[in-house]
XYZ file of C-alpha atoms in Angstrom:
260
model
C -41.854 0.631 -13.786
C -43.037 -1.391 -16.571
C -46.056 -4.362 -16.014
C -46.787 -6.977 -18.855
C -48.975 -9.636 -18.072
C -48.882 -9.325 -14.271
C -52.648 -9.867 -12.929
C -54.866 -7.386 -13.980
C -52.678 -5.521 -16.230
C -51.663 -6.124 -19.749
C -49.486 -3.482 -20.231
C -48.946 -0.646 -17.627
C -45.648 1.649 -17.814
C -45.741 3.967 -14.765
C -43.298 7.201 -14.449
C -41.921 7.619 -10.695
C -40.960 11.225 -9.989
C -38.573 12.404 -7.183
C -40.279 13.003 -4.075
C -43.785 11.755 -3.225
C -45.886 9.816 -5.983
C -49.442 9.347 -5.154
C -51.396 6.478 -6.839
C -55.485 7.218 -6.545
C -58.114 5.422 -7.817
C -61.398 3.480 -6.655
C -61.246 -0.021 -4.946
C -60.491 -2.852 -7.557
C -58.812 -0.535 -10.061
C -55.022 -2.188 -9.336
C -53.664 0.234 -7.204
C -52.235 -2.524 -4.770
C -51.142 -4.536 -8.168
C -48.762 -1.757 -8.749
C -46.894 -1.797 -4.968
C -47.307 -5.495 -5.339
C -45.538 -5.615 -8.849
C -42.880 -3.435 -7.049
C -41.998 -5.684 -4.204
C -41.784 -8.729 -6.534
C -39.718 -7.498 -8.806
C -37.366 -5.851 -6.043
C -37.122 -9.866 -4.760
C -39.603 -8.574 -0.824
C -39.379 -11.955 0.616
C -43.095 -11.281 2.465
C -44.317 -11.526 -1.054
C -42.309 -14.628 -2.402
C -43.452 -15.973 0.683
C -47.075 -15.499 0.970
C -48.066 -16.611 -2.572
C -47.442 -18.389 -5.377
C -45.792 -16.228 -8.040
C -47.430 -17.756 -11.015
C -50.741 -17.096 -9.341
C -49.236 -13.033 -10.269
C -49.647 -13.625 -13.926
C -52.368 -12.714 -15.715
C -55.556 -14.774 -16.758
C -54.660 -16.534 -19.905
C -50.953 -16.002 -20.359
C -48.130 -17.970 -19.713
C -45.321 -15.635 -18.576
C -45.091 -12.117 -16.788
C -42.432 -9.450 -16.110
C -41.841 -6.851 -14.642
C -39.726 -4.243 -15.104
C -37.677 -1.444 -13.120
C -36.082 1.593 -14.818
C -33.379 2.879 -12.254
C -31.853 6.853 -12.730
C -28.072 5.267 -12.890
C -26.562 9.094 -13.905
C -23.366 9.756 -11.906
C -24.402 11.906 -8.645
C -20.907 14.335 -7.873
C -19.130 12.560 -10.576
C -20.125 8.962 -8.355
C -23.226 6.651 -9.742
C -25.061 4.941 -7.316
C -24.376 1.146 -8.688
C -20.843 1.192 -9.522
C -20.896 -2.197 -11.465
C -23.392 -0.672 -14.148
C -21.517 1.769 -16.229
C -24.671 2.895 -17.998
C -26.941 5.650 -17.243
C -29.902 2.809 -16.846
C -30.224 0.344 -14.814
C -32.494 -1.854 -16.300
C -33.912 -4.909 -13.654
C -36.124 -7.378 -14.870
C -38.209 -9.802 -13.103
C -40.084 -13.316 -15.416
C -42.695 -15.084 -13.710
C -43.743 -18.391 -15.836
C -46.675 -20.340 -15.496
C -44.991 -23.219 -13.904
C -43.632 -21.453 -11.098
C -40.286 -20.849 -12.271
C -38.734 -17.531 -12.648
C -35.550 -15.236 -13.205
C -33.880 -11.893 -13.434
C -32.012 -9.847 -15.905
C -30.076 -6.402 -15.632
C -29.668 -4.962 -18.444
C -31.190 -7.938 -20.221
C -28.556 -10.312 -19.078
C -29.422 -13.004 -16.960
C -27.959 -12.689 -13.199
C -28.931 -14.250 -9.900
C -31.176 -13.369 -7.146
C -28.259 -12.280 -4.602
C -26.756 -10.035 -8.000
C -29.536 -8.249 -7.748
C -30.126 -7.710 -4.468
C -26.585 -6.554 -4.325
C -27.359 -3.692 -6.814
C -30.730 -2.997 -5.154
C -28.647 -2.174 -1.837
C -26.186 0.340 -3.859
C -29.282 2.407 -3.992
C -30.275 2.318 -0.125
C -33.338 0.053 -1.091
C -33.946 -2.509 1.450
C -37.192 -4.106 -0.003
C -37.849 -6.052 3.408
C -38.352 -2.816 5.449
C -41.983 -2.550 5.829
C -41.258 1.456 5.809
C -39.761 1.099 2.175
C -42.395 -1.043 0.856
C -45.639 -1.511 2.850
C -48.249 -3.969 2.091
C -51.636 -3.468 3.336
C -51.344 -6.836 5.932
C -47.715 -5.338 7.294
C -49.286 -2.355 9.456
C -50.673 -4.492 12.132
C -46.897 -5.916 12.112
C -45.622 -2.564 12.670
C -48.019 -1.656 15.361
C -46.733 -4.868 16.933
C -43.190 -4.006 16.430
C -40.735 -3.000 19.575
C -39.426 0.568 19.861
C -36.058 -0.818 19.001
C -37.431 -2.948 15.942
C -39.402 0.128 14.713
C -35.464 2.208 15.061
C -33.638 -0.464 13.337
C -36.551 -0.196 10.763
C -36.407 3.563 10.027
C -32.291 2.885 10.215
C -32.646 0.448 6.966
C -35.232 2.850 5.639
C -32.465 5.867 5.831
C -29.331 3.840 4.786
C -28.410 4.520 8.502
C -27.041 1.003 9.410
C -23.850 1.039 7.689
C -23.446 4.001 9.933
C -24.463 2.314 12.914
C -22.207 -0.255 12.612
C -19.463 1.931 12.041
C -20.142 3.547 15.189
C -20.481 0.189 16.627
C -17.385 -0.862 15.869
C -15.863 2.334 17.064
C -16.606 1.924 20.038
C -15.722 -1.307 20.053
C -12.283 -0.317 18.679
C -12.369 2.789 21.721
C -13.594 -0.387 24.539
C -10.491 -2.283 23.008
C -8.106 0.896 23.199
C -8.940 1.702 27.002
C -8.455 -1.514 27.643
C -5.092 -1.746 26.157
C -4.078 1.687 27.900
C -5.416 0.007 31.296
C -2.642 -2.778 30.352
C 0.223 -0.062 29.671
C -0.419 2.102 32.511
C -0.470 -0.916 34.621
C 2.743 -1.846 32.652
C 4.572 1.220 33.070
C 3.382 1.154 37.337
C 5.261 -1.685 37.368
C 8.028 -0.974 35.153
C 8.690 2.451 37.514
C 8.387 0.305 41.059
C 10.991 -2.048 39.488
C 13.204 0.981 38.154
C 12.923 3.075 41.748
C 14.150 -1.030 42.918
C 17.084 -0.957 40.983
C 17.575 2.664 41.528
C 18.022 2.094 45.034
C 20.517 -1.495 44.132
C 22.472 0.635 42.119
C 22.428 3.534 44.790
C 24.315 1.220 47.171
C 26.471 -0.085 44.887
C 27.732 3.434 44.008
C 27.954 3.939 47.981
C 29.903 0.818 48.325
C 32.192 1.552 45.516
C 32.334 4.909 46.913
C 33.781 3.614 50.398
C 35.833 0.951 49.132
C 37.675 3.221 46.950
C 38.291 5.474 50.061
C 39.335 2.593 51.957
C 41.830 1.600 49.339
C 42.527 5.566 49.660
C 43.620 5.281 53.108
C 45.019 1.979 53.173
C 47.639 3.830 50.558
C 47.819 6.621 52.853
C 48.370 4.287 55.988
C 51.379 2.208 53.858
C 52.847 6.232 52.895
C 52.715 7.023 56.328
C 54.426 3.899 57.809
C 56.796 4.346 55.315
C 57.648 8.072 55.826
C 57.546 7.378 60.181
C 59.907 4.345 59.471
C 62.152 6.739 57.401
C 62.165 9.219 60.061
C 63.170 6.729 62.597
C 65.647 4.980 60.846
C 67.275 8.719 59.764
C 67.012 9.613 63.677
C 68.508 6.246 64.913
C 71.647 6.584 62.241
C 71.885 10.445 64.074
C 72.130 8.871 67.367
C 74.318 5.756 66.047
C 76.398 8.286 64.942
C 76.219 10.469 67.791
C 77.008 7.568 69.940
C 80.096 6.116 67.887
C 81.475 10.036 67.872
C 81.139 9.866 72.024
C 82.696 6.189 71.710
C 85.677 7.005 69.645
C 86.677 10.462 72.148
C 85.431 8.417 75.141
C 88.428 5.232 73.505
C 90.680 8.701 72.838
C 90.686 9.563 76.541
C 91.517 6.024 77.145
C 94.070 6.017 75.358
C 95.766 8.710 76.473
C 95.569 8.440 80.434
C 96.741 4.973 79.593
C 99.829 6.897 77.734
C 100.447 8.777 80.881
């Protein structure tokens, strides 16, 4: 982090290790100047809030900035802000004397919400009092709900995306239950209706069934009237002829006593 011509300090350039960094020093010797610088240049809306930025620049001067020096090396062959190709990240932060002021990366002018959007590419939330904590915030977090303070150390550990991905699954899982509700209902339905029309096309079969057997045996009725009125008609020609035999010796006798 780089400081030129931000309050107390004309030119400060401060390394920040991995891990824990400890600033020390008596009262009044710009520790808090430092954290401050930070959270301005990082866009903390607390700060931007609270004061006037020009108030930030130092006694005599008419324009500050402040400078952050991001690690933008590839991490598993990924780096953390995708839209800077370089191995620096370069954000930079003017303050002028009338109030107004702007940022660079990589010493091209961008907007407010640019930066922020690179800022969150590294996990840094700058309006989570647990990333950046100015001396007025910890009566705020002692004040804060259990579920504000969670939400907090969420932010702090990049855990929201998570969260809402979980959210949303079960959201997505609510949905799907839901839905299977709906088809088993469906398919309740869908089987009471089948076992329905099971049961219509049962009888149908059945009556198809008996009304091809009575056509069956209407057949065999007609076959046997037929085959009875054969037999009769064969017996009745026997006895017709029986008869007309009996006739013509019966006419014979006749005949011949009449002779006589």
């Amino acid at each position: 982090m780089i400081l030129e011509n931000f309050m107390a300090y004309k030119y400060a350039r401060i390394q920040l290790n991995p891990g824990l960094n400890l600033i020390l020093g008596p009262n009044g010797a710009g520790k808090s100047s430092l954290l401050l610088a930070l959270s301005v240049a990082l866009g903390q809306a607390h700060t931007e809030r609270s004061r006037k930025l020009s108030d930030l620049i130092r006694w005599g001067e008419e324009i500050a900035r402040v400078t952050l020096i991001f690690d933008n090396r590839p991490i598993n062959g990924k780096r953390p802000s995708q839209k800077i190709r370089s191995d620096e990240l370069i954000i930079t932060k003017y303050i002028r004397k009338d109030g107004e002021y702007w940022h660079q990366i990589n010493f091209k002018p961008v907007t407010k919400i640019e930066v922020q959007e690179i800022i969150n590419s590294f996990g840094i939330d700058p309006d989570n009092m647990l990333i950046i904590m100015q001396q007025y915030m910890i009566e705020q977090i002692v004040r804060m709900s259990p579920q504000e303070k969670l939400q907090s150390i969420e932010r702090a550990l990049g855990l929201v995306s998570f969260r809402e991905k979980i959210n949303d699954a079960k959201i997505k899982l609510q949905s799907t239950v839901g839905e299977e509700k709906v088809v088993v209902t469906l398919l309740s339905e869908a089987e009471k209706t089948l076992n329905k029309w099971k049961e219509e096309v049962n009888k149908l079969t059945k009556r198809d069934s008996l009304r091809l057997r009575l056509e069956e045996l209407e057949i065999e009725l007609l076959w046997y009237k037929r085959e009875n009125m054969n037999q009769i008609k064969e017996e009745n020609e026997k006895k017709y002829e029986s008869i007309k035999n009996k006739l013509k010796e019966i006419e014979a006798l006749l005949s011949r006593y009449s002779a006589q």
